Amino acid sequence: AVVSTQSTGSWMADQYVKTDLVNKMDHAYQHYEPKGVVCVIGTWNYPIQCSLVPLIGAICAGDCAVIKLSEVSPSSSDVMKKYFDLYLDPLCYRTVQGSVAE
């Protein structure tokens, strides 16, 4: 997480690309932009790690995310939902709990 937050600026910086002889007077570069919404599905055996690591990547990339927390580990899901809803922007990051009825 620390490496992700420290490296975000260099990851999102424009990368200049060499041009050929025809375009020698032009300036070409790659510009990175967020692509959309990420769906993070949490697991029951490592609910916090398997939910937070992909979420950190999505936040660093500038994407919105839907976090589906595991219904098998209700205590950790309740804590994560509480803090996600408290500290993350609800317009960009949504948490979902529950499962399909069997």
CSV table of N, CA and C in Angstrom, one decimal:
chain,number,residue,atom,x,y,z
A,1,ALA,N,0.8,-1.2,0.0
A,1,ALA,CA,0.0,0.0,0.0
A,1,ALA,C,0.9,1.3,0.0
A,2,VAL,N,1.9,1.2,0.8
A,2,VAL,CA,2.8,2.4,0.8
A,2,VAL,C,3.5,2.6,-0.5
A,3,VAL,N,3.9,1.6,-1.1
A,3,VAL,CA,4.6,1.7,-2.5
A,3,VAL,C,3.6,2.2,-3.5
A,4,SER,N,2.3,1.8,-3.4
A,4,SER,CA,1.3,2.2,-4.4
A,4,SER,C,1.1,3.7,-4.2
A,5,THR,N,0.9,4.2,-3.0
A,5,THR,CA,0.7,5.6,-2.8
A,5,THR,C,1.9,6.5,-3.1
A,6,GLN,N,3.1,6.0,-2.9
A,6,GLN,CA,4.3,6.8,-3.2
A,6,GLN,C,4.5,6.8,-4.8
A,7,SER,N,4.1,5.7,-5.5
A,7,SER,CA,4.5,5.6,-6.9
A,7,SER,C,3.4,6.1,-7.8
A,8,THR,N,2.2,6.5,-7.3
A,8,THR,CA,1.1,6.9,-8.1
A,8,THR,C,1.5,8.0,-9.1
A,9,GLY,N,2.2,9.0,-8.7
A,9,GLY,CA,2.6,10.1,-9.5
A,9,GLY,C,3.4,9.6,-10.7
A,10,SER,N,4.4,8.7,-10.5
A,10,SER,CA,5.2,8.3,-11.6
A,10,SER,C,4.5,7.3,-12.5
A,11,TRP,N,3.6,6.5,-11.9
A,11,TRP,CA,2.8,5.6,-12.7
A,11,TRP,C,1.8,6.4,-13.7
A,12,MET,N,1.3,7.5,-13.2
A,12,MET,CA,0.3,8.2,-14.0
A,12,MET,C,1.0,9.3,-14.9
A,13,ALA,N,2.3,9.5,-14.8
A,13,ALA,CA,3.0,10.6,-15.6
A,13,ALA,C,3.0,10.2,-17.0
A,14,ASP,N,3.0,11.2,-17.9
A,14,ASP,CA,3.0,11.0,-19.3
A,14,ASP,C,4.4,10.4,-19.7
A,15,GLN,N,4.4,9.3,-20.6
A,15,GLN,CA,5.6,8.7,-21.1
A,15,GLN,C,5.8,9.1,-22.5
A,16,TYR,N,6.9,9.8,-22.7
A,16,TYR,CA,7.2,10.2,-24.1
A,16,TYR,C,7.7,9.1,-24.9
A,17,VAL,N,7.3,9.1,-26.2
A,17,VAL,CA,7.6,8.0,-27.1
A,17,VAL,C,8.4,8.5,-28.3
A,18,LYS,N,9.4,7.8,-28.7
A,18,LYS,CA,10.2,8.2,-29.9
A,18,LYS,C,9.4,8.2,-31.1
A,19,THR,N,9.7,9.1,-32.0
A,19,THR,CA,8.9,9.2,-33.3
A,19,THR,C,9.9,8.9,-34.4
A,20,ASP,N,9.3,8.5,-35.5
A,20,ASP,CA,10.1,8.2,-36.7
A,20,ASP,C,10.4,9.5,-37.5
A,21,LEU,N,11.1,9.3,-38.6
A,21,LEU,CA,11.6,10.4,-39.3
A,21,LEU,C,10.4,11.3,-39.9
A,22,VAL,N,9.3,10.7,-40.2
A,22,VAL,CA,8.2,11.4,-40.8
A,22,VAL,C,7.6,12.4,-39.7
A,23,ASN,N,7.5,11.9,-38.5
A,23,ASN,CA,6.9,12.7,-37.4
A,23,ASN,C,8.0,13.3,-36.5
A,24,LYS,N,9.1,13.6,-36.9
A,24,LYS,CA,10.2,14.0,-36.1
A,24,LYS,C,9.9,15.3,-35.4
A,25,MET,N,9.1,16.2,-36.0
A,25,MET,CA,8.8,17.5,-35.4
A,25,MET,C,7.7,17.4,-34.4
A,26,ASP,N,7.0,16.3,-34.3
A,26,ASP,CA,5.9,16.1,-33.4
A,26,ASP,C,6.4,15.6,-32.0
A,27,HIS,N,5.5,15.8,-31.0
A,27,HIS,CA,5.8,15.3,-29.7
A,27,HIS,C,4.8,14.2,-29.4
A,28,ALA,N,5.2,13.0,-29.3
A,28,ALA,CA,4.3,11.9,-29.0
A,28,ALA,C,4.5,11.4,-27.6
A,29,TYR,N,3.4,11.1,-26.9
A,29,TYR,CA,3.5,10.6,-25.6
A,29,TYR,C,2.3,9.7,-25.3
A,30,GLN,N,2.4,8.8,-24.3
A,30,GLN,CA,1.3,8.0,-23.8
A,30,GLN,C,0.7,8.7,-22.6
A,31,HIS,N,-0.6,8.9,-22.6
A,31,HIS,CA,-1.2,9.5,-21.5
A,31,HIS,C,-2.2,8.5,-20.8
A,32,TYR,N,-2.0,8.2,-19.6
A,32,TYR,CA,-2.7,7.2,-18.9
A,32,TYR,C,-4.0,7.8,-18.2
A,33,GLU,N,-5.1,7.1,-18.4
A,33,GLU,CA,-6.4,7.6,-17.9
A,33,GLU,C,-7.1,6.4,-17.3
A,34,PRO,N,-8.0,6.7,-16.3
A,34,PRO,CA,-8.8,5.6,-15.7
A,34,PRO,C,-9.8,5.1,-16.8
A,35,LYS,N,-10.1,3.8,-16.7
A,35,LYS,CA,-10.9,3.2,-17.8
A,35,LYS,C,-12.3,2.9,-17.4
A,36,GLY,N,-12.6,2.8,-16.1
A,36,GLY,CA,-14.0,2.5,-15.7
A,36,GLY,C,-14.2,2.1,-14.3
A,37,VAL,N,-15.0,1.1,-14.1
A,37,VAL,CA,-15.3,0.6,-12.8
A,37,VAL,C,-14.7,-0.8,-12.6
A,38,VAL,N,-14.1,-1.0,-11.4
A,38,VAL,CA,-13.5,-2.2,-11.0
A,38,VAL,C,-14.4,-3.0,-10.0
A,39,CYS,N,-14.6,-4.3,-10.2
A,39,CYS,CA,-15.4,-5.1,-9.3
A,39,CYS,C,-14.4,-5.9,-8.5
A,40,VAL,N,-14.4,-5.7,-7.2
A,40,VAL,CA,-13.5,-6.4,-6.2
A,40,VAL,C,-14.4,-7.4,-5.5
A,41,ILE,N,-14.1,-8.7,-5.6
A,41,ILE,CA,-14.9,-9.7,-4.9
A,41,ILE,C,-14.0,-10.3,-3.8
A,42,GLY,N,-14.5,-10.0,-2.5
A,42,GLY,CA,-13.7,-10.5,-1.4
A,42,GLY,C,-13.9,-12.0,-1.1
A,43,THR,N,-12.9,-12.6,-0.5
A,43,THR,CA,-13.0,-14.0,-0.2
A,43,THR,C,-13.2,-14.3,1.2
A,44,TRP,N,-13.6,-15.5,1.6
A,44,TRP,CA,-13.9,-15.7,3.0
A,44,TRP,C,-12.6,-16.1,3.8
A,45,ASN,N,-11.6,-16.6,3.1
A,45,ASN,CA,-10.4,-17.0,3.9
A,45,ASN,C,-9.4,-15.9,4.2
A,46,TYR,N,-9.3,-14.9,3.4
A,46,TYR,CA,-8.5,-13.7,3.6
A,46,TYR,C,-9.3,-12.5,3.3
A,47,PRO,N,-10.4,-12.2,4.0
A,47,PRO,CA,-11.3,-11.2,3.6
A,47,PRO,C,-10.7,-9.8,3.5
A,48,ILE,N,-9.9,-9.4,4.4
A,48,ILE,CA,-9.4,-8.1,4.4
A,48,ILE,C,-8.3,-7.9,3.3
A,49,GLN,N,-7.3,-8.8,3.3
A,49,GLN,CA,-6.3,-8.7,2.3
A,49,GLN,C,-6.8,-8.8,0.9
A,50,CYS,N,-7.7,-9.7,0.6
A,50,CYS,CA,-8.1,-9.9,-0.8
A,50,CYS,C,-9.1,-8.9,-1.2
A,51,SER,N,-9.6,-8.0,-0.3
A,51,SER,CA,-10.5,-6.9,-0.6
A,51,SER,C,-9.6,-5.6,-0.7
A,52,LEU,N,-8.7,-5.4,0.1
A,52,LEU,CA,-7.9,-4.2,0.2
A,52,LEU,C,-6.9,-4.0,-0.9
A,53,VAL,N,-6.2,-5.1,-1.2
A,53,VAL,CA,-5.1,-5.0,-2.2
A,53,VAL,C,-5.6,-4.6,-3.6
A,54,PRO,N,-6.7,-5.3,-4.1
A,54,PRO,CA,-7.2,-4.8,-5.4
A,54,PRO,C,-7.8,-3.4,-5.4
A,55,LEU,N,-8.4,-3.1,-4.2
A,55,LEU,CA,-9.0,-1.8,-4.0
A,55,LEU,C,-8.0,-0.7,-4.1
A,56,ILE,N,-6.8,-0.9,-3.5
A,56,ILE,CA,-5.7,0.1,-3.5
A,56,ILE,C,-5.3,0.3,-4.9
A,57,GLY,N,-5.2,-0.8,-5.7
A,57,GLY,CA,-4.8,-0.6,-7.1
A,57,GLY,C,-5.8,0.2,-7.9
A,58,ALA,N,-7.1,-0.1,-7.6
A,58,ALA,CA,-8.1,0.7,-8.3
A,58,ALA,C,-8.1,2.1,-7.9
A,59,ILE,N,-7.9,2.4,-6.7
A,59,ILE,CA,-7.8,3.8,-6.2
A,59,ILE,C,-6.6,4.5,-6.9
A,60,CYS,N,-5.5,3.9,-6.9
A,60,CYS,CA,-4.3,4.5,-7.5
A,60,CYS,C,-4.4,4.7,-9.0
A,61,ALA,N,-5.2,3.8,-9.6
A,61,ALA,CA,-5.4,4.0,-11.1
A,61,ALA,C,-6.5,5.0,-11.4
A,62,GLY,N,-7.2,5.5,-10.4
A,62,GLY,CA,-8.3,6.5,-10.6
A,62,GLY,C,-9.6,5.9,-10.9
A,63,ASP,N,-9.8,4.6,-10.8
A,63,ASP,CA,-11.0,4.0,-11.2
A,63,ASP,C,-12.0,4.0,-10.0
A,64,CYS,N,-13.3,3.9,-10.3
A,64,CYS,CA,-14.3,3.7,-9.3
A,64,CYS,C,-14.3,2.2,-9.0
A,65,ALA,N,-15.0,1.8,-7.9
A,65,ALA,CA,-15.0,0.3,-7.6
A,65,ALA,C,-16.2,-0.1,-6.9
A,66,VAL,N,-16.6,-1.3,-7.1
A,66,VAL,CA,-17.7,-1.9,-6.4
A,66,VAL,C,-17.0,-3.1,-5.6
A,67,ILE,N,-17.2,-3.0,-4.3
A,67,ILE,CA,-16.5,-4.0,-3.4
A,67,ILE,C,-17.6,-5.0,-2.9
A,68,LYS,N,-17.5,-6.2,-3.3
A,68,LYS,CA,-18.5,-7.3,-2.9
A,68,LYS,C,-17.8,-8.0,-1.7
A,69,LEU,N,-18.2,-7.8,-0.5
A,69,LEU,CA,-17.6,-8.4,0.7
A,69,LEU,C,-18.2,-9.8,0.9
A,70,SER,N,-17.4,-10.7,1.5
A,70,SER,CA,-17.9,-12.1,1.7
A,70,SER,C,-18.9,-12.2,2.7
A,71,GLU,N,-20.0,-13.0,2.4
A,71,GLU,CA,-21.0,-13.2,3.4
A,71,GLU,C,-20.7,-14.3,4.4
A,72,VAL,N,-19.6,-15.1,4.1
A,72,VAL,CA,-19.2,-16.2,5.0
A,72,VAL,C,-18.5,-15.6,6.2
A,73,SER,N,-17.8,-14.5,6.1
A,73,SER,CA,-17.2,-13.9,7.2
A,73,SER,C,-17.9,-12.6,7.6
A,74,PRO,N,-19.0,-12.6,8.3
A,74,PRO,CA,-19.8,-11.5,8.5
A,74,PRO,C,-19.2,-10.4,9.4
A,75,SER,N,-18.4,-10.8,10.4
A,75,SER,CA,-17.8,-9.8,11.3
A,75,SER,C,-16.8,-8.9,10.6
A,76,SER,N,-15.9,-9.5,9.8
A,76,SER,CA,-14.9,-8.7,9.1
A,76,SER,C,-15.6,-7.9,8.0
A,77,SER,N,-16.7,-8.4,7.4
A,77,SER,CA,-17.4,-7.7,6.3
A,77,SER,C,-18.1,-6.5,6.9
A,78,ASP,N,-18.7,-6.6,8.1
A,78,ASP,CA,-19.3,-5.5,8.8
A,78,ASP,C,-18.3,-4.4,9.1
A,79,VAL,N,-17.2,-4.7,9.6
A,79,VAL,CA,-16.1,-3.7,9.9
A,79,VAL,C,-15.7,-3.0,8.7
A,80,MET,N,-15.4,-3.8,7.6
A,80,MET,CA,-14.9,-3.2,6.4
A,80,MET,C,-16.0,-2.3,5.8
A,81,LYS,N,-17.2,-2.7,5.8
A,81,LYS,CA,-18.3,-1.9,5.2
A,81,LYS,C,-18.4,-0.6,6.0
A,82,LYS,N,-18.3,-0.7,7.3
A,82,LYS,CA,-18.4,0.5,8.2
A,82,LYS,C,-17.4,1.5,7.8
A,83,TYR,N,-16.1,1.1,7.7
A,83,TYR,CA,-15.0,2.0,7.4
A,83,TYR,C,-15.0,2.4,5.9
A,84,PHE,N,-15.3,1.6,5.0
A,84,PHE,CA,-15.4,2.0,3.6
A,84,PHE,C,-16.4,3.0,3.4
A,85,ASP,N,-17.6,2.9,4.0
A,85,ASP,CA,-18.6,3.9,3.8
A,85,ASP,C,-18.3,5.2,4.6
A,86,LEU,N,-17.5,5.1,5.6
A,86,LEU,CA,-17.1,6.3,6.4
A,86,LEU,C,-16.0,7.1,5.7
A,87,TYR,N,-15.0,6.4,5.1
A,87,TYR,CA,-13.8,7.1,4.6
A,87,TYR,C,-13.8,7.2,3.1
A,88,LEU,N,-14.5,6.4,2.3
A,88,LEU,CA,-14.4,6.4,0.9
A,88,LEU,C,-15.6,7.2,0.3
A,89,ASP,N,-15.4,7.8,-0.8
A,89,ASP,CA,-16.5,8.6,-1.4
A,89,ASP,C,-17.6,7.6,-1.9
A,90,PRO,N,-18.8,7.8,-1.4
A,90,PRO,CA,-19.9,6.9,-1.8
A,90,PRO,C,-20.3,6.9,-3.3
A,91,LEU,N,-19.9,8.0,-4.0
A,91,LEU,CA,-20.2,8.1,-5.4
A,91,LEU,C,-19.3,7.3,-6.2
A,92,CYS,N,-18.1,7.0,-5.7
A,92,CYS,CA,-17.1,6.3,-6.5
A,92,CYS,C,-16.9,4.9,-6.0
A,93,TYR,N,-17.1,4.6,-4.7
A,93,TYR,CA,-16.8,3.3,-4.1
A,93,TYR,C,-18.1,2.8,-3.4
A,94,ARG,N,-18.6,1.7,-3.8
A,94,ARG,CA,-19.8,1.1,-3.2
A,94,ARG,C,-19.4,-0.2,-2.6
A,95,THR,N,-20.0,-0.5,-1.4
A,95,THR,CA,-19.8,-1.9,-0.8
A,95,THR,C,-21.1,-2.6,-0.9
A,96,VAL,N,-21.0,-3.9,-1.2
A,96,VAL,CA,-22.2,-4.8,-1.3
A,96,VAL,C,-22.0,-6.0,-0.4
A,97,GLN,N,-23.0,-6.3,0.4
A,97,GLN,CA,-22.9,-7.5,1.3
A,97,GLN,C,-24.0,-8.4,0.9
A,98,GLY,N,-23.9,-9.7,1.3
A,98,GLY,CA,-25.0,-10.6,1.0
A,98,GLY,C,-24.6,-11.6,-0.1
A,99,SER,N,-25.6,-12.5,-0.3
A,99,SER,CA,-25.3,-13.6,-1.3
A,99,SER,C,-26.6,-13.9,-2.0
A,100,VAL,N,-26.5,-14.7,-3.0
A,100,VAL,CA,-27.7,-15.2,-3.8
A,100,VAL,C,-28.5,-16.1,-2.9
A,101,ALA,N,-29.8,-16.0,-2.9
A,101,ALA,CA,-30.6,-16.9,-2.1
A,101,ALA,C,-30.5,-18.3,-2.7
A,102,GLU,N,-30.4,-19.3,-1.7
A,102,GLU,CA,-30.2,-20.7,-2.2
A,102,GLU,C,-31.5,-21.4,-2.1
